[in-house]
Amino acid sequence: MLFIVGLGLGDERDITLRGLEAVKQCDKVYIEAYTSLLSFGISSDGLSTLEKLYGRPVILADREMVEEKADEILSAARVSDVAFLVVGDPFGATTHTDLVVRAKKLGIVVKVIHNASVMNAIGICGLQLYRYGETVSIPFFTETWRPDSFYEKIQSNRNLGLHTLCLLDIRVKEPSLESLCRGKKQYEPPRYMSINTAIEQLLEVEQAKVDSVYNEDTECVGFARIGSEDQIVVAGTMKQLQSIDFGAPLHCLVITGNTHPLEEEMLDFYRVGKENLEQVDDRAS
């Protein structure tokens, strides 16, 4: 059997009891390590933290392994119980859907154990989840690649009065272009997009458009390390959020649409300059 187990958003303790029971019965345990990360990161120390609680060795599954060598995981699952651990919820990334489809085509029994993900944890700010439109991803710009396909989706959401969740780029174990040209992979240092960078890129794209759907005065909500003990949630304009140091990753951003009075009441607790922000900053430091 192949267990796809959501780990939640904070640390190793956020796994559900059902998920923990499944992991403990498995012969092999993999953890996906490129679409998200737990609060302590995925290092040798982080893996040992997981292994101590779960009682099993944990194999790091990077993008290359999951997308190009999934047969190793599936082969093991044909003859034994295998757990594939995912930060957040198992279906927060399309890669995991692909793994499930491939397993089912091979006749492997798949059991999914859900957990919290960024898609519902953003509800902490008070913006109601059913008032969100299509989620977008903001990739890192390069000198030669500055995609703006997310702009039309934000425009569509805002025309409907809906909020937009922006997931920010994570680049872990990405081969450099130079190394690919040489035919021998060398990997760039890990990079995690900040809210500040995301807003800078969003405003750059907006300036090149004829019909502006947002600007530096547009209300947004910034989230850092959501689900963790030191999470930060701040509501303010794009310009205001750009001046805030949100600290360590992971970050995400919500561009607000039309708001209900109850949503406004909740957002007021997180406005820039509010006392609760200072308290969160003190705890995070």
PDB file of C-alpha atoms in Angstrom:
ATOM      1  CA  MET A   1       0.000   0.000   0.000  1.00  0.00           C
ATOM      2  CA  LEU A   2       1.086   3.580  -0.651  1.00  0.00           C
ATOM      3  CA  PHE A   3       0.168   6.050   2.082  1.00  0.00           C
ATOM      4  CA  ILE A   4       0.198   9.738   1.090  1.00  0.00           C
ATOM      5  CA  VAL A   5       0.388  11.498   4.444  1.00  0.00           C
ATOM      6  CA  GLY A   6      -0.090  15.222   5.069  1.00  0.00           C
ATOM      7  CA  LEU A   7       2.167  16.633   7.776  1.00  0.00           C
ATOM      8  CA  GLY A   8       0.463  19.974   8.345  1.00  0.00           C
ATOM      9  CA  LEU A   9       2.321  23.265   8.410  1.00  0.00           C
ATOM     10  CA  GLY A  10       4.275  23.633  11.649  1.00  0.00           C
ATOM     11  CA  ASP A  11       6.629  20.914  12.821  1.00  0.00           C
ATOM     12  CA  GLU A  12       6.801  17.147  13.226  1.00  0.00           C
ATOM     13  CA  ARG A  13       4.024  17.219  15.861  1.00  0.00           C
ATOM     14  CA  ASP A  14       1.391  18.412  13.386  1.00  0.00           C
ATOM     15  CA  ILE A  15       0.993  14.976  11.850  1.00  0.00           C
ATOM     16  CA  THR A  16      -2.424  13.473  12.663  1.00  0.00           C
ATOM     17  CA  LEU A  17      -2.758  10.402  14.875  1.00  0.00           C
ATOM     18  CA  ARG A  18      -4.007   8.460  11.853  1.00  0.00           C
ATOM     19  CA  GLY A  19      -1.023   9.628   9.845  1.00  0.00           C
ATOM     20  CA  LEU A  20       1.410   8.674  12.608  1.00  0.00           C
ATOM     21  CA  GLU A  21      -0.110   5.199  12.882  1.00  0.00           C
ATOM     22  CA  ALA A  22       0.294   4.729   9.123  1.00  0.00           C
ATOM     23  CA  VAL A  23       3.922   5.884   9.135  1.00  0.00           C
ATOM     24  CA  LYS A  24       4.833   3.551  11.986  1.00  0.00           C
ATOM     25  CA  GLN A  25       3.570   0.521  10.050  1.00  0.00           C
ATOM     26  CA  CYS A  26       5.496   1.338   6.861  1.00  0.00           C
ATOM     27  CA  ASP A  27       8.689  -0.326   5.700  1.00  0.00           C
ATOM     28  CA  LYS A  28       9.858   2.776   3.844  1.00  0.00           C
ATOM     29  CA  VAL A  29       9.121   6.427   4.535  1.00  0.00           C
ATOM     30  CA  TYR A  30       9.851   9.243   2.070  1.00  0.00           C
ATOM     31  CA  ILE A  31       9.399  12.973   2.620  1.00  0.00           C
ATOM     32  CA  GLU A  32       8.829  15.332  -0.289  1.00  0.00           C
ATOM     33  CA  ALA A  33      11.203  18.272   0.060  1.00  0.00           C
ATOM     34  CA  TYR A  34      10.597  20.861  -2.647  1.00  0.00           C
ATOM     35  CA  THR A  35       7.015  22.175  -2.729  1.00  0.00           C
ATOM     36  CA  SER A  36       7.086  23.315   0.907  1.00  0.00           C
ATOM     37  CA  LEU A  37       8.969  22.852   4.184  1.00  0.00           C
ATOM     38  CA  LEU A  38       8.332  22.490   7.887  1.00  0.00           C
ATOM     39  CA  SER A  39       9.368  25.162  10.366  1.00  0.00           C
ATOM     40  CA  PHE A  40      12.750  23.534  11.053  1.00  0.00           C
ATOM     41  CA  GLY A  41      13.553  22.965   7.390  1.00  0.00           C
ATOM     42  CA  ILE A  42      14.612  19.711   5.792  1.00  0.00           C
ATOM     43  CA  SER A  43      18.206  19.094   6.814  1.00  0.00           C
ATOM     44  CA  SER A  44      19.950  16.152   8.465  1.00  0.00           C
ATOM     45  CA  ASP A  45      18.895  17.561  11.840  1.00  0.00           C
ATOM     46  CA  GLY A  46      15.354  18.031  10.602  1.00  0.00           C
ATOM     47  CA  LEU A  47      15.169  14.455   9.349  1.00  0.00           C
ATOM     48  CA  SER A  48      16.457  13.119  12.668  1.00  0.00           C
ATOM     49  CA  THR A  49      13.693  15.094  14.410  1.00  0.00           C
ATOM     50  CA  LEU A  50      11.112  13.378  12.226  1.00  0.00           C
ATOM     51  CA  GLU A  51      12.728   9.979  12.660  1.00  0.00           C
ATOM     52  CA  LYS A  52      12.752  10.276  16.440  1.00  0.00           C
ATOM     53  CA  LEU A  53       8.981  10.821  16.613  1.00  0.00           C
ATOM     54  CA  TYR A  54       7.982   8.557  13.739  1.00  0.00           C
ATOM     55  CA  GLY A  55      10.240   5.649  14.694  1.00  0.00           C
ATOM     56  CA  ARG A  56      11.325   5.060  11.106  1.00  0.00           C
ATOM     57  CA  PRO A  57      14.226   6.168   8.876  1.00  0.00           C
ATOM     58  CA  VAL A  58      13.051   8.974   6.572  1.00  0.00           C
ATOM     59  CA  ILE A  59      14.319   9.221   2.983  1.00  0.00           C
ATOM     60  CA  LEU A  60      14.555  12.683   1.454  1.00  0.00           C
ATOM     61  CA  ALA A  61      12.671  12.837  -1.866  1.00  0.00           C
ATOM     62  CA  ASP A  62      13.679  15.919  -3.842  1.00  0.00           C
ATOM     63  CA  ARG A  63      12.050  17.159  -7.056  1.00  0.00           C
ATOM     64  CA  GLU A  64      14.358  15.082  -9.225  1.00  0.00           C
ATOM     65  CA  MET A  65      13.512  11.886  -7.416  1.00  0.00           C
ATOM     66  CA  VAL A  66       9.746  12.423  -7.303  1.00  0.00           C
ATOM     67  CA  GLU A  67       9.379  13.600 -10.891  1.00  0.00           C
ATOM     68  CA  GLU A  68      12.009  11.423 -12.575  1.00  0.00           C
ATOM     69  CA  LYS A  69      12.512   8.417 -10.301  1.00  0.00           C
ATOM     70  CA  ALA A  70       9.048   7.823  -8.888  1.00  0.00           C
ATOM     71  CA  ASP A  71       9.346   4.216 -10.051  1.00  0.00           C
ATOM     72  CA  GLU A  72      11.575   3.558  -7.034  1.00  0.00           C
ATOM     73  CA  ILE A  73       8.821   4.616  -4.663  1.00  0.00           C
ATOM     74  CA  LEU A  74       6.113   2.777  -6.583  1.00  0.00           C
ATOM     75  CA  SER A  75       8.158  -0.416  -6.900  1.00  0.00           C
ATOM     76  CA  ALA A  76       8.580  -0.518  -3.142  1.00  0.00           C
ATOM     77  CA  ALA A  77       4.844   0.106  -2.637  1.00  0.00           C
ATOM     78  CA  ARG A  78       3.952  -2.924  -4.786  1.00  0.00           C
ATOM     79  CA  VAL A  79       5.531  -5.316  -2.286  1.00  0.00           C
ATOM     80  CA  SER A  80       5.365  -3.439   1.034  1.00  0.00           C
ATOM     81  CA  ASP A  81       3.800  -0.503   2.848  1.00  0.00           C
ATOM     82  CA  VAL A  82       5.355   2.837   1.850  1.00  0.00           C
ATOM     83  CA  ALA A  83       4.616   6.298   3.235  1.00  0.00           C
ATOM     84  CA  PHE A  84       5.105   9.450   1.197  1.00  0.00           C
ATOM     85  CA  LEU A  85       5.058  12.469   3.516  1.00  0.00           C
ATOM     86  CA  VAL A  86       3.907  15.853   2.236  1.00  0.00           C
ATOM     87  CA  VAL A  87       4.147  19.153   4.100  1.00  0.00           C
ATOM     88  CA  GLY A  88       0.637  20.593   4.294  1.00  0.00           C
ATOM     89  CA  ASP A  89      -2.020  18.495   2.574  1.00  0.00           C
ATOM     90  CA  PRO A  90      -1.243  15.719   0.047  1.00  0.00           C
ATOM     91  CA  PHE A  91      -3.073  17.472  -2.793  1.00  0.00           C
ATOM     92  CA  GLY A  92      -1.537  20.895  -2.338  1.00  0.00           C
ATOM     93  CA  ALA A  93       0.718  20.223  -5.360  1.00  0.00           C
ATOM     94  CA  THR A  94      -0.059  18.572  -8.697  1.00  0.00           C
ATOM     95  CA  THR A  95       3.025  16.342  -8.430  1.00  0.00           C
ATOM     96  CA  HIS A  96       1.314  14.316  -5.750  1.00  0.00           C
ATOM     97  CA  THR A  97      -1.786  13.810  -7.881  1.00  0.00           C
ATOM     98  CA  ASP A  98       0.475  12.420 -10.592  1.00  0.00           C
ATOM     99  CA  LEU A  99       2.004   9.980  -8.103  1.00  0.00           C
ATOM    100  CA  VAL A 100      -1.455   8.750  -7.074  1.00  0.00           C
ATOM    101  CA  VAL A 101      -2.533   8.286 -10.697  1.00  0.00           C
ATOM    102  CA  ARG A 102       0.598   6.299 -11.512  1.00  0.00           C
ATOM    103  CA  ALA A 103       0.159   4.119  -8.446  1.00  0.00           C
ATOM    104  CA  LYS A 104      -3.489   3.341  -9.223  1.00  0.00           C
ATOM    105  CA  LYS A 105      -2.606   2.412 -12.812  1.00  0.00           C
ATOM    106  CA  LEU A 106      -0.144  -0.130 -11.406  1.00  0.00           C
ATOM    107  CA  GLY A 107      -2.815  -1.598  -9.161  1.00  0.00           C
ATOM    108  CA  ILE A 108      -1.249  -0.242  -5.982  1.00  0.00           C
ATOM    109  CA  VAL A 109      -3.690   0.532  -3.191  1.00  0.00           C
ATOM    110  CA  VAL A 110      -3.410   4.213  -2.218  1.00  0.00           C
ATOM    111  CA  LYS A 111      -4.584   5.676   1.078  1.00  0.00           C
ATOM    112  CA  VAL A 112      -4.548   9.461   1.549  1.00  0.00           C
ATOM    113  CA  ILE A 113      -4.415  11.014   5.018  1.00  0.00           C
ATOM    114  CA  HIS A 114      -5.249  14.716   4.941  1.00  0.00           C
ATOM    115  CA  ASN A 115      -3.949  17.586   7.050  1.00  0.00           C
ATOM    116  CA  ALA A 116      -3.999  21.387   7.215  1.00  0.00           C
ATOM    117  CA  SER A 117      -2.589  23.311   4.270  1.00  0.00           C
ATOM    118  CA  VAL A 118      -1.950  26.925   3.355  1.00  0.00           C
ATOM    119  CA  MET A 119      -5.161  26.817   1.326  1.00  0.00           C
ATOM    120  CA  ASN A 120      -7.275  26.781   4.481  1.00  0.00           C
ATOM    121  CA  ALA A 121      -4.836  28.125   7.099  1.00  0.00           C
ATOM    122  CA  ILE A 122      -5.008  31.576   5.483  1.00  0.00           C
ATOM    123  CA  GLY A 123      -8.475  31.797   7.008  1.00  0.00           C
ATOM    124  CA  ILE A 124      -6.735  33.013  10.193  1.00  0.00           C
ATOM    125  CA  CYS A 125      -6.801  36.585   8.835  1.00  0.00           C
ATOM    126  CA  GLY A 126     -10.591  36.589   8.650  1.00  0.00           C
ATOM    127  CA  LEU A 127     -11.027  36.676   4.875  1.00  0.00           C
ATOM    128  CA  GLN A 128     -13.675  34.046   4.194  1.00  0.00           C
ATOM    129  CA  LEU A 129     -12.418  31.051   2.246  1.00  0.00           C
ATOM    130  CA  TYR A 130     -15.398  30.840  -0.094  1.00  0.00           C
ATOM    131  CA  ARG A 131     -14.677  34.403  -1.272  1.00  0.00           C
ATOM    132  CA  TYR A 132     -11.355  33.433  -2.903  1.00  0.00           C
ATOM    133  CA  GLY A 133     -10.846  33.112  -6.628  1.00  0.00           C
ATOM    134  CA  GLU A 134      -8.145  31.195  -8.503  1.00  0.00           C
ATOM    135  CA  THR A 135      -4.843  30.775  -6.670  1.00  0.00           C
ATOM    136  CA  VAL A 136      -1.744  32.034  -8.494  1.00  0.00           C
ATOM    137  CA  SER A 137       1.971  31.297  -8.244  1.00  0.00           C
ATOM    138  CA  ILE A 138       4.565  34.081  -8.412  1.00  0.00           C
ATOM    139  CA  PRO A 139       7.880  32.811  -9.839  1.00  0.00           C
ATOM    140  CA  PHE A 140      11.276  34.432  -9.366  1.00  0.00           C
ATOM    141  CA  PHE A 141      12.074  36.795 -12.226  1.00  0.00           C
ATOM    142  CA  THR A 142      15.414  36.499 -14.012  1.00  0.00           C
ATOM    143  CA  GLU A 143      17.163  38.895 -16.371  1.00  0.00           C
ATOM    144  CA  THR A 144      15.711  37.089 -19.371  1.00  0.00           C
ATOM    145  CA  TRP A 145      12.486  35.567 -17.986  1.00  0.00           C
ATOM    146  CA  ARG A 146       9.799  37.765 -16.454  1.00  0.00           C
ATOM    147  CA  PRO A 147       6.492  35.910 -16.846  1.00  0.00           C
ATOM    148  CA  ASP A 148       3.234  37.699 -16.110  1.00  0.00           C
ATOM    149  CA  SER A 149       0.572  35.051 -16.726  1.00  0.00           C
ATOM    150  CA  PHE A 150      -0.585  35.411 -13.122  1.00  0.00           C
ATOM    151  CA  TYR A 151      -1.741  38.983 -13.854  1.00  0.00           C
ATOM    152  CA  GLU A 152      -4.798  37.946 -15.874  1.00  0.00           C
ATOM    153  CA  LYS A 153      -5.899  35.567 -13.126  1.00  0.00           C
ATOM    154  CA  ILE A 154      -5.599  38.298 -10.494  1.00  0.00           C
ATOM    155  CA  GLN A 155      -7.510  40.616 -12.811  1.00  0.00           C
ATOM    156  CA  SER A 156     -10.291  38.068 -13.230  1.00  0.00           C
ATOM    157  CA  ASN A 157     -10.527  37.530  -9.467  1.00  0.00           C
ATOM    158  CA  ARG A 158     -10.633  41.240  -8.705  1.00  0.00           C
ATOM    159  CA  ASN A 159     -13.247  41.901 -11.384  1.00  0.00           C
ATOM    160  CA  LEU A 160     -15.425  39.410  -9.513  1.00  0.00           C
ATOM    161  CA  GLY A 161     -14.609  40.981  -6.149  1.00  0.00           C
ATOM    162  CA  LEU A 162     -12.709  37.866  -5.009  1.00  0.00           C
ATOM    163  CA  HIS A 163      -9.542  37.531  -2.950  1.00  0.00           C
ATOM    164  CA  THR A 164      -6.392  36.062  -4.545  1.00  0.00           C
ATOM    165  CA  LEU A 165      -3.941  33.783  -2.776  1.00  0.00           C
ATOM    166  CA  CYS A 166      -0.436  34.203  -4.202  1.00  0.00           C
ATOM    167  CA  LEU A 167       1.904  31.282  -3.544  1.00  0.00           C
ATOM    168  CA  LEU A 168       5.515  32.425  -3.677  1.00  0.00           C
ATOM    169  CA  ASP A 169       8.329  30.636  -5.469  1.00  0.00           C
ATOM    170  CA  ILE A 170      10.456  28.005  -3.742  1.00  0.00           C
ATOM    171  CA  ARG A 171      13.609  26.904  -5.513  1.00  0.00           C
ATOM    172  CA  VAL A 172      15.271  23.911  -3.889  1.00  0.00           C
ATOM    173  CA  LYS A 173      17.943  21.848  -5.659  1.00  0.00           C
ATOM    174  CA  GLU A 174      17.485  23.680  -8.946  1.00  0.00           C
ATOM    175  CA  PRO A 175      20.239  23.048 -11.532  1.00  0.00           C
ATOM    176  CA  SER A 176      21.946  26.185 -12.785  1.00  0.00           C
ATOM    177  CA  LEU A 177      21.541  27.056 -16.470  1.00  0.00           C
ATOM    178  CA  GLU A 178      25.300  27.103 -16.921  1.00  0.00           C
ATOM    179  CA  SER A 179      25.682  23.573 -15.555  1.00  0.00           C
ATOM    180  CA  LEU A 180      22.889  22.274 -17.803  1.00  0.00           C
ATOM    181  CA  CYS A 181      24.671  23.746 -20.805  1.00  0.00           C
ATOM    182  CA  ARG A 182      27.808  21.895 -19.747  1.00  0.00           C
ATOM    183  CA  GLY A 183      25.902  18.647 -19.354  1.00  0.00           C
ATOM    184  CA  LYS A 184      26.786  18.196 -15.682  1.00  0.00           C
ATOM    185  CA  LYS A 185      24.242  19.304 -13.088  1.00  0.00           C
ATOM    186  CA  GLN A 186      25.310  21.738 -10.407  1.00  0.00           C
ATOM    187  CA  TYR A 187      22.667  23.059  -8.078  1.00  0.00           C
ATOM    188  CA  GLU A 188      21.918  26.619  -7.027  1.00  0.00           C
ATOM    189  CA  PRO A 189      21.596  27.463  -3.324  1.00  0.00           C
ATOM    190  CA  PRO A 190      17.998  27.171  -2.051  1.00  0.00           C
ATOM    191  CA  ARG A 191      15.896  30.327  -2.447  1.00  0.00           C
ATOM    192  CA  TYR A 192      12.533  31.208  -0.982  1.00  0.00           C
ATOM    193  CA  MET A 193      10.633  34.226  -2.276  1.00  0.00           C
ATOM    194  CA  SER A 194       9.768  36.868   0.306  1.00  0.00           C
ATOM    195  CA  ILE A 195       6.591  38.936   0.402  1.00  0.00           C
ATOM    196  CA  ASN A 196       8.750  41.987  -0.348  1.00  0.00           C
ATOM    197  CA  THR A 197      10.113  40.471  -3.557  1.00  0.00           C
ATOM    198  CA  ALA A 198       6.680  39.260  -4.616  1.00  0.00           C
ATOM    199  CA  ILE A 199       5.181  42.738  -4.257  1.00  0.00           C
ATOM    200  CA  GLU A 200       8.113  44.285  -6.128  1.00  0.00           C
ATOM    201  CA  GLN A 201       7.493  41.913  -9.045  1.00  0.00           C
ATOM    202  CA  LEU A 202       3.725  42.362  -8.942  1.00  0.00           C
ATOM    203  CA  LEU A 203       4.107  46.142  -9.161  1.00  0.00           C
ATOM    204  CA  GLU A 204       6.631  45.830 -11.995  1.00  0.00           C
ATOM    205  CA  VAL A 205       4.127  43.811 -14.010  1.00  0.00           C
ATOM    206  CA  GLU A 206       1.298  46.205 -13.147  1.00  0.00           C
ATOM    207  CA  GLN A 207       3.257  49.215 -14.445  1.00  0.00           C
ATOM    208  CA  ALA A 208       3.539  47.593 -17.873  1.00  0.00           C
ATOM    209  CA  LYS A 209      -0.216  47.034 -18.187  1.00  0.00           C
ATOM    210  CA  VAL A 210      -2.740  49.428 -19.693  1.00  0.00           C
ATOM    211  CA  ASP A 211      -5.599  48.458 -17.369  1.00  0.00           C
ATOM    212  CA  SER A 212      -4.412  48.549 -13.780  1.00  0.00           C
ATOM    213  CA  VAL A 213      -6.143  46.042 -11.482  1.00  0.00           C
ATOM    214  CA  TYR A 214      -3.992  46.748  -8.411  1.00  0.00           C
ATOM    215  CA  ASN A 215      -1.335  49.235  -7.314  1.00  0.00           C
ATOM    216  CA  GLU A 216       0.807  50.081  -4.293  1.00  0.00           C
ATOM    217  CA  ASP A 217      -2.308  51.213  -2.409  1.00  0.00           C
ATOM    218  CA  THR A 218      -4.121  47.898  -2.881  1.00  0.00           C
ATOM    219  CA  GLU A 219      -4.972  46.133   0.379  1.00  0.00           C
ATOM    220  CA  CYS A 220      -3.190  42.836   0.947  1.00  0.00           C
ATOM    221  CA  VAL A 221      -2.382  40.390   3.734  1.00  0.00           C
ATOM    222  CA  GLY A 222       1.109  38.975   4.216  1.00  0.00           C
ATOM    223  CA  PHE A 223       1.684  35.627   5.948  1.00  0.00           C
ATOM    224  CA  ALA A 224       4.999  34.231   7.180  1.00  0.00           C
ATOM    225  CA  ARG A 225       5.490  30.713   8.552  1.00  0.00           C
ATOM    226  CA  ILE A 226       1.753  30.188   8.778  1.00  0.00           C
ATOM    227  CA  GLY A 227       0.811  27.369  11.129  1.00  0.00           C
ATOM    228  CA  SER A 228       4.001  27.728  13.155  1.00  0.00           C
ATOM    229  CA  GLU A 229       4.424  29.085  16.675  1.00  0.00           C
ATOM    230  CA  ASP A 230       6.061  32.250  15.328  1.00  0.00           C
ATOM    231  CA  GLN A 231       3.694  32.911  12.426  1.00  0.00           C
ATOM    232  CA  ILE A 232       3.206  36.517  11.366  1.00  0.00           C
ATOM    233  CA  VAL A 233       0.051  37.893   9.741  1.00  0.00           C
ATOM    234  CA  VAL A 234      -0.015  41.533   8.633  1.00  0.00           C
ATOM    235  CA  ALA A 235      -2.713  43.424   6.718  1.00  0.00           C
ATOM    236  CA  GLY A 236      -1.902  46.618   4.845  1.00  0.00           C
ATOM    237  CA  THR A 237      -1.296  48.139   1.450  1.00  0.00           C
ATOM    238  CA  MET A 238       1.330  46.725  -0.874  1.00  0.00           C
ATOM    239  CA  LYS A 239       3.508  49.738  -0.106  1.00  0.00           C
ATOM    240  CA  GLN A 240       3.178  49.192   3.640  1.00  0.00           C
ATOM    241  CA  LEU A 241       3.928  45.474   3.452  1.00  0.00           C
ATOM    242  CA  GLN A 242       7.036  46.125   1.371  1.00  0.00           C
ATOM    243  CA  SER A 243       8.613  47.922   4.342  1.00  0.00           C
ATOM    244  CA  ILE A 244       8.124  45.004   6.765  1.00  0.00           C
ATOM    245  CA  ASP A 245      10.697  42.315   7.476  1.00  0.00           C
ATOM    246  CA  PHE A 246       8.653  39.135   7.658  1.00  0.00           C
ATOM    247  CA  GLY A 247      11.682  37.039   8.577  1.00  0.00           C
ATOM    248  CA  ALA A 248      12.357  33.438   7.621  1.00  0.00           C
ATOM    249  CA  PRO A 249      10.330  31.539   4.977  1.00  0.00           C
ATOM    250  CA  LEU A 250       7.817  30.394   3.977  1.00  0.00           C
ATOM    251  CA  HIS A 251       5.814  33.461   2.916  1.00  0.00           C
ATOM    252  CA  CYS A 252       2.568  33.902   0.998  1.00  0.00           C
ATOM    253  CA  LEU A 253       0.451  36.887   0.044  1.00  0.00           C
ATOM    254  CA  VAL A 254      -3.267  37.533  -0.352  1.00  0.00           C
ATOM    255  CA  ILE A 255      -4.555  40.376  -2.536  1.00  0.00           C
ATOM    256  CA  THR A 256      -7.945  41.274  -1.101  1.00  0.00           C
ATOM    257  CA  GLY A 257     -11.082  41.687  -3.169  1.00  0.00           C
ATOM    258  CA  ASN A 258     -14.359  43.131  -1.924  1.00  0.00           C
ATOM    259  CA  THR A 259     -14.666  42.671   1.828  1.00  0.00           C
ATOM    260  CA  HIS A 260     -17.609  41.984   4.101  1.00  0.00           C
ATOM    261  CA  PRO A 261     -17.876  44.057   7.327  1.00  0.00           C
ATOM    262  CA  LEU A 262     -17.040  40.960   9.406  1.00  0.00           C
ATOM    263  CA  GLU A 263     -13.936  40.388   7.290  1.00  0.00           C
ATOM    264  CA  GLU A 264     -12.925  44.005   7.911  1.00  0.00           C
ATOM    265  CA  GLU A 265     -13.332  43.542  11.661  1.00  0.00           C
ATOM    266  CA  MET A 266     -10.976  40.572  11.634  1.00  0.00           C
ATOM    267  CA  LEU A 267      -8.457  42.305   9.353  1.00  0.00           C
ATOM    268  CA  ASP A 268      -8.319  45.212  11.787  1.00  0.00           C
ATOM    269  CA  PHE A 269      -6.565  42.961  14.315  1.00  0.00           C
ATOM    270  CA  TYR A 270      -3.706  42.523  11.828  1.00  0.00           C
ATOM    271  CA  ARG A 271      -3.345  46.053  10.441  1.00  0.00           C
ATOM    272  CA  VAL A 272       0.151  47.503  10.151  1.00  0.00           C
ATOM    273  CA  GLY A 273       1.091  49.210  13.402  1.00  0.00           C
ATOM    274  CA  LYS A 274      -1.383  47.324  15.554  1.00  0.00           C
ATOM    275  CA  GLU A 275      -0.200  46.193  18.987  1.00  0.00           C
ATOM    276  CA  ASN A 276      -0.631  42.528  18.133  1.00  0.00           C
ATOM    277  CA  LEU A 277       1.983  42.855  15.370  1.00  0.00           C
ATOM    278  CA  GLU A 278       4.549  44.116  17.892  1.00  0.00           C
ATOM    279  CA  GLN A 279       3.740  41.202  20.186  1.00  0.00           C
ATOM    280  CA  VAL A 280       4.182  38.704  17.359  1.00  0.00           C
ATOM    281  CA  ASP A 281       7.498  40.307  16.384  1.00  0.00           C
ATOM    282  CA  ASP A 282       8.729  40.076  19.988  1.00  0.00           C
ATOM    283  CA  ARG A 283       7.801  36.392  20.174  1.00  0.00           C
ATOM    284  CA  ALA A 284       9.438  35.655  16.826  1.00  0.00           C
ATOM    285  CA  SER A 285      12.714  37.265  17.948  1.00  0.00           C
TER     286      SER A 285
END
